């Protein structure tokens, strides 16, 4: 299956699909209009001309630092993304839109990448954006001993590997071929900042973005105003965007209900439920690769025996998880992170619940009566409830789960050490970005401590491969190994839910929960 | 009285010093790691170590404490580790906001609760007393995140009379400020009403039954004068202590109300600083709250002394 089909589904049979179709097109317009969502996407405004002006109010989750080099909180990222830009933007269907780069090409079998930059783009302080700025921005992220949130994802790039061929051409020499490298320039930290950026974004927020930061208050929010010199004129259409930070999702939901916010960056299903019945609010849903990994330490008992790990995967009732925890807003997982949303055809049989087989495997592994085990979970979104459902489901094969639900910062302090942990993984535009940091033998976030040399070799070929057909074939093999060996049980892929009010146009969902407001307008 | 005040102020200094040591020692045992919290779970260990080194967190806690105290004495409260900003202006802005909310809540609360307490105490067991007691107890037992949501849903979502968020726009006038603050203040009033009401009521009942009251009535003073001149003065003493003690909580402890109504005050700042292990911010904000708390208690004691000649004389005035 290549994409989630923009398919001919009987109207009203499946709420979730219908909402997905709506959202893949435009919030609020596709519904019931009888027009194909696909067609709506082609014409940017669904036939209506974008209206200039107005203030959009966006509710964001709490953020800490907005330094682009260090930021990791969703709220910080959404603020920075209005002010500074990437070389490319991955759309919600994973096509790449040229932003600060106009085109790019691999050389040398994907080991070298040449990016041509857009000419005449100006930073907010009037200086022209050139290759020197791009080179400096990438070097900053991969400099050794640099407090960079992105360095872990760019392990194949060295500071001297990025250089300028001329004023508008940047060359990346990678340690090894990376077939999907353009997607890596869309890591959330990889915004292009001036060459002389000094790490003080809150005080001197200079980017090339559609909006200028005019006010920023820690833990309160930011106000951005239209950049009149934006390179992609006449965009943006909005005059002003108020990005407000909220502590927790309930205040955000109340703000949406009470008309104090027009867009909520992202909502978990449980929190957003009151908004589903609200006439004035549309839920823009987009399939993502966001998922939860139930990691089992493969280097110590009880999970060192692959039969035990497989038994866990077989004992889980996945459709029930999706219905109970997410009201159906998720896609089935098959114990590997290559979600359906990726443009890859993974041909693998879906694992289904089989208690008899699970019990047989446990018997063979010498644990006919199961065993007790501590399951560590960070308190975020539906994860605590997920733990409770797992507790019930695994009890049916004798695995007695003792839940250790912890605050997130406590969990993240030892999540790669615990024997049995449930971790929330964000969506990334390519599956390599997850596979290589979570499952490669020497990867830092290999919480299962699982190692398979075949897997590592195939992964390296997959990462290097630019051809779509061969990527699919390799992805199938990688997924097959993970499905067979189960270092982590992956039950589902969450849909991204983005509530917007009805007068908001052209705010799409996003695989990575990024926020692009260049095309947004208010009806 | 002057000597007493000076002594109390000196004690306040000691309190603050001890509090700052405790805060620093506490952060040493708090779970989590600043670099990891800022950079996120998927940053590399080297990057986290680099950030911690850049922030100076690889040095012993005592060294950092010493530097922090030194900075403080020079008037430099340091920079927040996680919020790209200086501590003092941020903490002062938040403190100011918290004081406004606490003040507004007290202005609504005190007259209502005192009046109700006095009325109920005049006729214990009467209809008014029973109604006010039951209603107050019920409201006081409902946590503020429940009353808060009920208030928002009723007045902001359904009726649309009041704004959902408590944070007013920058150019808001006084009326608009009060409109924004009404719901959060109300949720605090509902929570605290029972406490204050019962203190006042109990004080009234005790003093009305006291021998001096009977004497005053028997010597022929009108009831209104007895209550105003004799009973109230004594009956309100414990209530004043209670108000002083609540002020500290109203200013520094309002995490739930502040997040629910999106009114970033010093309570949520403290909570975030603790969660982020942001030590300079936590220490600075906690110091300000300690200062407010101690000052409120001092003020309550001074008012108490002013109302109660026995205390005044004991202080050697």
mmCIF file of N, CA and C in Angstrom, chain A residues 63-67 69-73 145-153 188 202-203 215-221 243-247 250-251 254-255 257-261 409-410 412-413 415 423-426 428 444-445, chain B residues 31-33 36-48 50-51 54 79 81-85 90 93-94 97 145 148-149 152-153 156-157 164-165 167 170 255 259-262 264 268-269 271-276 281:
data_model
loop_
_atom_site.group_PDB
_atom_site.id
_atom_site.type_symbol
_atom_site.label_atom_id
_atom_site.label_comp_id
_atom_site.label_asym_id
_atom_site.label_seq_id
_atom_site.Cartn_x
_atom_site.Cartn_y
_atom_site.Cartn_z
ATOM 1 N N UNK A 63 6.178 25.831 25.989
ATOM 2 C CA UNK A 63 7.492 25.723 25.358
ATOM 3 C C UNK A 63 8.547 26.236 26.304
ATOM 4 N N UNK A 64 9.763 25.741 26.149
ATOM 5 C CA UNK A 64 10.857 26.388 26.871
ATOM 6 C C UNK A 64 11.677 27.196 25.873
ATOM 7 N N UNK A 65 12.940 26.887 25.721
ATOM 8 C CA UNK A 65 13.812 27.694 24.871
ATOM 9 C C UNK A 65 13.305 27.776 23.430
ATOM 10 N N UNK A 66 13.391 28.996 22.825
ATOM 11 C CA UNK A 66 13.081 29.094 21.400
ATOM 12 C C UNK A 66 14.351 29.286 20.586
ATOM 13 N N UNK A 67 15.492 28.941 21.157
ATOM 14 C CA UNK A 67 16.713 28.949 20.358
ATOM 15 C C UNK A 67 16.622 27.802 19.349
ATOM 16 N N UNK A 69 18.606 26.164 17.658
ATOM 17 C CA UNK A 69 19.592 25.105 17.780
ATOM 18 C C UNK A 69 19.200 24.106 18.867
ATOM 19 N N UNK A 70 18.565 24.605 19.918
ATOM 20 C CA UNK A 70 18.296 23.767 21.090
ATOM 21 C C UNK A 70 16.855 23.313 21.211
ATOM 22 N N UNK A 71 15.949 23.982 20.525
ATOM 23 C CA UNK A 71 14.526 23.755 20.819
ATOM 24 C C UNK A 71 14.120 22.312 20.530
ATOM 25 N N UNK A 72 13.181 21.814 21.350
ATOM 26 C CA UNK A 72 12.633 20.495 21.095
ATOM 27 C C UNK A 72 11.147 20.451 21.412
ATOM 28 N N UNK A 73 10.612 21.484 22.061
ATOM 29 C CA UNK A 73 9.195 21.480 22.429
ATOM 30 C C UNK A 73 8.352 21.928 21.231
ATOM 31 N N UNK A 145 30.707 18.995 20.413
ATOM 32 C CA UNK A 145 30.547 19.744 21.668
ATOM 33 C C UNK A 145 29.603 20.921 21.526
ATOM 34 N N UNK A 146 28.660 20.808 20.598
ATOM 35 C CA UNK A 146 27.692 21.889 20.458
ATOM 36 C C UNK A 146 26.373 21.416 21.071
ATOM 37 N N UNK A 147 25.706 22.281 21.831
ATOM 38 C CA UNK A 147 24.435 21.869 22.426
ATOM 39 C C UNK A 147 23.341 21.833 21.372
ATOM 40 N N UNK A 148 23.408 20.874 20.489
ATOM 41 C CA UNK A 148 22.504 20.840 19.354
ATOM 42 C C UNK A 148 21.532 19.689 19.493
ATOM 43 N N UNK A 149 20.247 20.005 19.393
ATOM 44 C CA UNK A 149 19.238 18.965 19.522
ATOM 45 C C UNK A 149 19.232 18.060 18.295
ATOM 46 N N UNK A 150 19.804 18.525 17.188
ATOM 47 C CA UNK A 150 19.691 17.790 15.933
ATOM 48 C C UNK A 150 20.898 16.924 15.627
ATOM 49 N N UNK A 151 21.998 17.098 16.375
ATOM 50 C CA UNK A 151 23.227 16.401 15.974
ATOM 51 C C UNK A 151 23.029 14.889 15.923
ATOM 52 N N UNK A 152 22.164 14.349 16.810
ATOM 53 C CA UNK A 152 21.971 12.905 16.838
ATOM 54 C C UNK A 152 21.384 12.393 15.520
ATOM 55 N N UNK A 153 20.642 13.274 14.820
ATOM 56 C CA UNK A 153 20.010 12.827 13.578
ATOM 57 C C UNK A 153 20.885 13.057 12.363
ATOM 58 N N UNK A 188 13.481 19.737 12.532
ATOM 59 C CA UNK A 188 12.914 21.004 13.001
ATOM 60 C C UNK A 188 13.939 22.051 13.411
ATOM 61 N N UNK A 202 15.765 34.708 21.022
ATOM 62 C CA UNK A 202 14.698 35.427 21.723
ATOM 63 C C UNK A 202 14.919 36.938 21.658
ATOM 64 N N UNK A 203 16.191 37.348 21.617
ATOM 65 C CA UNK A 203 16.481 38.784 21.593
ATOM 66 C C UNK A 203 16.608 39.326 20.174
ATOM 67 N N UNK A 215 6.990 40.201 19.276
ATOM 68 C CA UNK A 215 6.924 40.120 20.736
ATOM 69 C C UNK A 215 7.056 38.666 21.150
ATOM 70 N N UNK A 216 7.907 38.415 22.127
ATOM 71 C CA UNK A 216 8.011 37.060 22.648
ATOM 72 C C UNK A 216 8.122 37.127 24.159
ATOM 73 N N UNK A 217 7.267 36.387 24.828
ATOM 74 C CA UNK A 217 7.344 36.322 26.286
ATOM 75 C C UNK A 217 7.429 34.871 26.694
ATOM 76 N N UNK A 218 8.481 34.523 27.446
ATOM 77 C CA UNK A 218 8.651 33.129 27.840
ATOM 78 C C UNK A 218 7.402 32.604 28.526
ATOM 79 N N UNK A 219 7.002 31.408 28.147
ATOM 80 C CA UNK A 219 5.857 30.710 28.739
ATOM 81 C C UNK A 219 4.515 31.391 28.483
ATOM 82 N N UNK A 220 4.505 32.489 27.712
ATOM 83 C CA UNK A 220 3.233 33.133 27.414
ATOM 84 C C UNK A 220 2.934 33.034 25.933
ATOM 85 N N UNK A 221 3.922 33.360 25.116
ATOM 86 C CA UNK A 221 3.672 33.236 23.701
ATOM 87 C C UNK A 221 4.396 34.275 22.892
ATOM 88 N N UNK A 243 0.570 33.608 18.804
ATOM 89 C CA UNK A 243 0.832 32.224 19.178
ATOM 90 C C UNK A 243 0.907 32.171 20.697
ATOM 91 N N UNK A 244 -0.091 31.572 21.313
ATOM 92 C CA UNK A 244 -0.164 31.578 22.774
ATOM 93 C C UNK A 244 0.171 30.208 23.335
ATOM 94 N N UNK A 245 0.979 30.222 24.383
ATOM 95 C CA UNK A 245 1.373 28.965 25.012
ATOM 96 C C UNK A 245 0.413 28.635 26.143
ATOM 97 N N UNK A 246 -0.001 27.387 26.195
ATOM 98 C CA UNK A 246 -0.924 26.944 27.238
ATOM 99 C C UNK A 246 -0.286 25.799 28.004
ATOM 100 N N UNK A 247 -0.546 25.769 29.290
ATOM 101 C CA UNK A 247 -0.019 24.712 30.122
ATOM 102 C C UNK A 247 -1.020 23.565 30.147
ATOM 103 N N UNK A 250 -6.146 20.825 28.319
ATOM 104 C CA UNK A 250 -7.498 21.257 28.678
ATOM 105 C C UNK A 250 -7.715 22.762 28.497
ATOM 106 N N UNK A 251 -6.787 23.606 28.949
ATOM 107 C CA UNK A 251 -6.977 25.043 28.695
ATOM 108 C C UNK A 251 -7.027 25.364 27.198
ATOM 109 N N UNK A 254 -10.516 24.436 26.031
ATOM 110 C CA UNK A 254 -11.473 25.445 26.495
ATOM 111 C C UNK A 254 -11.337 26.732 25.688
ATOM 112 N N UNK A 255 -10.096 27.091 25.327
ATOM 113 C CA UNK A 255 -9.886 28.299 24.540
ATOM 114 C C UNK A 255 -10.529 28.152 23.162
ATOM 115 N N UNK A 257 -13.137 26.242 22.488
ATOM 116 C CA UNK A 257 -14.587 26.279 22.700
ATOM 117 C C UNK A 257 -15.077 27.682 22.978
ATOM 118 N N UNK A 258 -14.273 28.439 23.714
ATOM 119 C CA UNK A 258 -14.701 29.768 24.116
ATOM 120 C C UNK A 258 -14.350 30.834 23.094
ATOM 121 N N UNK A 259 -13.817 30.431 21.930
ATOM 122 C CA UNK A 259 -13.530 31.396 20.886
ATOM 123 C C UNK A 259 -12.300 32.248 21.155
ATOM 124 N N UNK A 260 -11.386 31.759 21.999
ATOM 125 C CA UNK A 260 -10.177 32.534 22.263
ATOM 126 C C UNK A 260 -9.013 32.064 21.398
ATOM 127 N N UNK A 261 -9.210 30.997 20.636
ATOM 128 C CA UNK A 261 -8.168 30.509 19.734
ATOM 129 C C UNK A 261 -8.827 29.989 18.465
ATOM 130 N N UNK A 409 9.783 13.843 32.508
ATOM 131 C CA UNK A 409 11.223 14.092 32.624
ATOM 132 C C UNK A 409 11.922 12.989 33.411
ATOM 133 N N UNK A 410 11.190 12.356 34.318
ATOM 134 C CA UNK A 410 11.764 11.228 35.045
ATOM 135 C C UNK A 410 11.921 10.040 34.098
ATOM 136 N N UNK A 412 12.204 10.064 30.844
ATOM 137 C CA UNK A 412 13.236 10.275 29.830
ATOM 138 C C UNK A 412 14.642 10.253 30.400
ATOM 139 N N UNK A 413 14.744 10.229 31.710
ATOM 140 C CA UNK A 413 16.057 10.124 32.310
ATOM 141 C C UNK A 413 16.589 8.692 32.268
ATOM 142 N N UNK A 415 14.829 6.041 30.168
ATOM 143 C CA UNK A 415 13.977 5.202 29.315
ATOM 144 C C UNK A 415 14.745 4.173 28.499
ATOM 145 N N UNK A 423 7.313 4.141 24.995
ATOM 146 C CA UNK A 423 7.859 5.448 24.640
ATOM 147 C C UNK A 423 7.079 6.050 23.483
ATOM 148 N N UNK A 424 6.814 7.367 23.569
ATOM 149 C CA UNK A 424 6.136 8.030 22.459
ATOM 150 C C UNK A 424 7.175 8.500 21.458
ATOM 151 N N UNK A 425 7.023 8.098 20.222
ATOM 152 C CA UNK A 425 7.956 8.507 19.169
ATOM 153 C C UNK A 425 7.256 9.466 18.234
ATOM 154 N N UNK A 426 7.963 10.550 17.915
ATOM 155 C CA UNK A 426 7.361 11.524 17.007
ATOM 156 C C UNK A 426 7.499 11.027 15.578
ATOM 157 N N UNK A 428 8.602 11.325 11.709
ATOM 158 C CA UNK A 428 9.698 11.909 10.942
ATOM 159 C C UNK A 428 9.376 11.704 9.471
ATOM 160 N N UNK A 444 21.917 5.272 19.782
ATOM 161 C CA UNK A 444 21.820 5.756 21.146
ATOM 162 C C UNK A 444 20.446 5.474 21.764
ATOM 163 N N UNK A 445 19.408 5.478 20.931
ATOM 164 C CA UNK A 445 18.057 5.312 21.485
ATOM 165 C C UNK A 445 17.506 3.918 21.260
ATOM 166 N N UNK B 31 14.693 14.951 40.226
ATOM 167 C CA UNK B 31 15.011 14.114 39.071
ATOM 168 C C UNK B 31 15.130 14.968 37.814
ATOM 169 N N UNK B 32 15.766 14.426 36.802
ATOM 170 C CA UNK B 32 15.844 15.120 35.522
ATOM 171 C C UNK B 32 17.163 15.828 35.347
ATOM 172 N N UNK B 33 17.338 16.388 34.166
ATOM 173 C CA UNK B 33 18.615 16.911 33.730
ATOM 174 C C UNK B 33 18.302 18.049 32.780
ATOM 175 N N UNK B 36 18.963 17.691 29.003
ATOM 176 C CA UNK B 36 18.055 16.726 28.387
ATOM 177 C C UNK B 36 16.663 17.331 28.224
ATOM 178 N N UNK B 37 16.235 18.069 29.246
ATOM 179 C CA UNK B 37 14.894 18.649 29.188
ATOM 180 C C UNK B 37 14.799 19.668 28.058
ATOM 181 N N UNK B 38 15.828 20.511 27.905
ATOM 182 C CA UNK B 38 15.786 21.536 26.866
ATOM 183 C C UNK B 38 15.928 20.915 25.485
ATOM 184 N N UNK B 39 16.897 20.023 25.314
ATOM 185 C CA UNK B 39 17.177 19.505 23.977
ATOM 186 C C UNK B 39 16.222 18.397 23.552
ATOM 187 N N UNK B 40 15.493 17.836 24.498
ATOM 188 C CA UNK B 40 14.531 16.808 24.141
ATOM 189 C C UNK B 40 15.125 15.426 24.229
ATOM 190 N N UNK B 41 14.235 14.425 24.276
ATOM 191 C CA UNK B 41 14.688 13.051 24.514
ATOM 192 C C UNK B 41 15.579 12.512 23.407
ATOM 193 N N UNK B 42 15.506 13.090 22.208
ATOM 194 C CA UNK B 42 16.224 12.479 21.101
ATOM 195 C C UNK B 42 17.507 13.208 20.727
ATOM 196 N N UNK B 43 17.940 14.123 21.566
ATOM 197 C CA UNK B 43 19.230 14.754 21.317
ATOM 198 C C UNK B 43 20.329 13.797 21.769
ATOM 199 N N UNK B 44 21.530 13.986 21.230
ATOM 200 C CA UNK B 44 22.607 13.059 21.581
ATOM 201 C C UNK B 44 23.146 13.383 22.968
ATOM 202 N N UNK B 45 23.750 12.368 23.602
ATOM 203 C CA UNK B 45 24.283 12.548 24.953
ATOM 204 C C UNK B 45 25.384 13.609 24.969
ATOM 205 N N UNK B 46 26.170 13.679 23.872
ATOM 206 C CA UNK B 46 27.247 14.679 23.804
ATOM 207 C C UNK B 46 26.658 16.082 23.826
ATOM 208 N N UNK B 47 25.576 16.267 23.040
ATOM 209 C CA UNK B 47 24.958 17.592 22.974
ATOM 210 C C UNK B 47 24.426 17.985 24.349
ATOM 211 N N UNK B 48 23.827 17.020 25.044
ATOM 212 C CA UNK B 48 23.285 17.292 26.377
ATOM 213 C C UNK B 48 24.410 17.686 27.326
ATOM 214 N N UNK B 50 27.238 18.930 26.464
ATOM 215 C CA UNK B 50 27.759 20.233 26.038
ATOM 216 C C UNK B 50 26.897 21.364 26.582
ATOM 217 N N UNK B 51 25.570 21.175 26.514
ATOM 218 C CA UNK B 51 24.689 22.228 27.020
ATOM 219 C C UNK B 51 24.844 22.385 28.529
ATOM 220 N N UNK B 54 27.901 24.255 29.162
ATOM 221 C CA UNK B 54 27.731 25.656 28.798
ATOM 222 C C UNK B 54 26.961 26.410 29.898
ATOM 223 N N UNK B 79 20.425 34.255 34.868
ATOM 224 C CA UNK B 79 19.563 34.001 33.719
ATOM 225 C C UNK B 79 18.906 32.637 33.854
ATOM 226 N N UNK B 81 17.800 29.037 32.866
ATOM 227 C CA UNK B 81 18.516 28.064 32.038
ATOM 228 C C UNK B 81 17.668 27.607 30.859
ATOM 229 N N UNK B 82 16.356 27.634 31.018
ATOM 230 C CA UNK B 82 15.527 27.033 29.979
ATOM 231 C C UNK B 82 14.687 28.052 29.221
ATOM 232 N N UNK B 83 14.673 29.306 29.617
ATOM 233 C CA UNK B 83 13.728 30.236 28.985
ATOM 234 C C UNK B 83 14.382 31.421 28.286
ATOM 235 N N UNK B 84 15.630 31.379 27.979
ATOM 236 C CA UNK B 84 16.356 32.448 27.288
ATOM 237 C C UNK B 84 16.023 33.840 27.810
ATOM 238 N N UNK B 85 16.042 34.040 29.103
ATOM 239 C CA UNK B 85 15.744 35.371 29.611
ATOM 240 C C UNK B 85 16.316 35.557 31.011
ATOM 241 N N UNK B 90 11.498 38.741 34.694
ATOM 242 C CA UNK B 90 10.452 37.741 34.471
ATOM 243 C C UNK B 90 9.715 37.435 35.768
ATOM 244 N N UNK B 93 7.570 40.367 36.972
ATOM 245 C CA UNK B 93 6.344 40.535 36.202
ATOM 246 C C UNK B 93 5.291 39.520 36.652
ATOM 247 N N UNK B 94 5.760 38.272 36.817
ATOM 248 C CA UNK B 94 4.837 37.217 37.226
ATOM 249 C C UNK B 94 4.315 37.460 38.632
ATOM 250 N N UNK B 97 1.625 40.055 38.637
ATOM 251 C CA UNK B 97 0.364 39.507 38.176
ATOM 252 C C UNK B 97 -0.319 38.689 39.269
ATOM 253 N N UNK B 145 -9.916 23.044 40.008
ATOM 254 C CA UNK B 145 -9.945 22.721 38.581
ATOM 255 C C UNK B 145 -11.333 22.279 38.144
ATOM 256 N N UNK B 148 -13.353 25.756 38.331
ATOM 257 C CA UNK B 148 -12.821 26.574 37.247
ATOM 258 C C UNK B 148 -13.411 26.173 35.904
ATOM 259 N N UNK B 149 -13.411 24.875 35.630
ATOM 260 C CA UNK B 149 -13.959 24.411 34.349
ATOM 261 C C UNK B 149 -15.443 24.730 34.273
ATOM 262 N N UNK B 152 -15.830 28.368 33.482
ATOM 263 C CA UNK B 152 -15.479 28.682 32.090
ATOM 264 C C UNK B 152 -16.578 28.218 31.151
ATOM 265 N N UNK B 153 -17.001 26.966 31.349
ATOM 266 C CA UNK B 153 -18.018 26.430 30.437
ATOM 267 C C UNK B 153 -19.298 27.272 30.534
ATOM 268 N N UNK B 156 -18.138 31.503 29.889
ATOM 269 C CA UNK B 156 -17.372 31.864 28.693
ATOM 270 C C UNK B 156 -17.852 31.101 27.470
ATOM 271 N N UNK B 157 -18.054 29.795 27.614
ATOM 272 C CA UNK B 157 -18.395 28.997 26.429
ATOM 273 C C UNK B 157 -19.878 29.100 26.110
ATOM 274 N N UNK B 164 -12.475 33.668 28.085
ATOM 275 C CA UNK B 164 -12.001 32.370 28.569
ATOM 276 C C UNK B 164 -10.676 32.517 29.302
ATOM 277 N N UNK B 165 -9.857 33.433 28.789
ATOM 278 C CA UNK B 165 -8.518 33.548 29.339
ATOM 279 C C UNK B 165 -8.419 34.731 30.278
ATOM 280 N N UNK B 167 -5.588 36.327 30.960
ATOM 281 C CA UNK B 167 -4.543 37.289 30.617
ATOM 282 C C UNK B 167 -5.124 38.358 29.700
ATOM 283 N N UNK B 170 -2.454 43.812 26.271
ATOM 284 C CA UNK B 170 -1.556 44.804 26.867
ATOM 285 C C UNK B 170 -2.222 46.153 27.101
ATOM 286 N N UNK B 255 -0.922 27.056 40.908
ATOM 287 C CA UNK B 255 -0.558 26.446 39.627
ATOM 288 C C UNK B 255 -1.788 26.091 38.803
ATOM 289 N N UNK B 259 -2.851 27.821 35.221
ATOM 290 C CA UNK B 259 -2.810 27.163 33.908
ATOM 291 C C UNK B 259 -4.192 27.056 33.299
ATOM 292 N N UNK B 260 -5.194 26.774 34.133
ATOM 293 C CA UNK B 260 -6.535 26.602 33.586
ATOM 294 C C UNK B 260 -7.022 27.880 32.908
ATOM 295 N N UNK B 261 -6.800 29.016 33.554
ATOM 296 C CA UNK B 261 -7.295 30.282 33.002
ATOM 297 C C UNK B 261 -6.243 30.986 32.148
ATOM 298 N N UNK B 262 -5.125 30.335 31.935
ATOM 299 C CA UNK B 262 -3.995 30.918 31.212
ATOM 300 C C UNK B 262 -3.686 32.318 31.745
ATOM 301 N N UNK B 264 -0.418 33.429 33.424
ATOM 302 C CA UNK B 264 0.901 33.028 33.908
ATOM 303 C C UNK B 264 1.362 33.885 35.072
ATOM 304 N N UNK B 268 2.855 29.194 38.497
ATOM 305 C CA UNK B 268 3.184 28.300 37.396
ATOM 306 C C UNK B 268 4.641 28.475 36.977
ATOM 307 N N UNK B 269 5.180 29.658 37.208
ATOM 308 C CA UNK B 269 6.602 29.858 36.905
ATOM 309 C C UNK B 269 7.456 28.961 37.800
ATOM 310 N N UNK B 271 6.489 26.241 39.274
ATOM 311 C CA UNK B 271 6.261 24.839 38.955
ATOM 312 C C UNK B 271 7.073 24.444 37.731
ATOM 313 N N UNK B 272 7.059 25.306 36.690
ATOM 314 C CA UNK B 272 7.817 24.996 35.485
ATOM 315 C C UNK B 272 9.306 24.973 35.780
ATOM 316 N N UNK B 273 9.769 25.918 36.617
ATOM 317 C CA UNK B 273 11.192 25.966 36.934
ATOM 318 C C UNK B 273 11.616 24.694 37.661
ATOM 319 N N UNK B 274 10.753 24.208 38.545
ATOM 320 C CA UNK B 274 11.087 22.977 39.258
ATOM 321 C C UNK B 274 11.099 21.804 38.302
ATOM 322 N N UNK B 275 10.102 21.735 37.406
ATOM 323 C CA UNK B 275 10.035 20.622 36.461
ATOM 324 C C UNK B 275 11.233 20.638 35.514
ATOM 325 N N UNK B 276 11.683 21.844 35.141
ATOM 326 C CA UNK B 276 12.817 21.949 34.217
ATOM 327 C C UNK B 276 14.163 21.926 34.929
ATOM 328 N N UNK B 281 16.153 30.236 38.084
ATOM 329 C CA UNK B 281 14.776 30.714 38.024
ATOM 330 C C UNK B 281 13.997 30.249 39.250
#
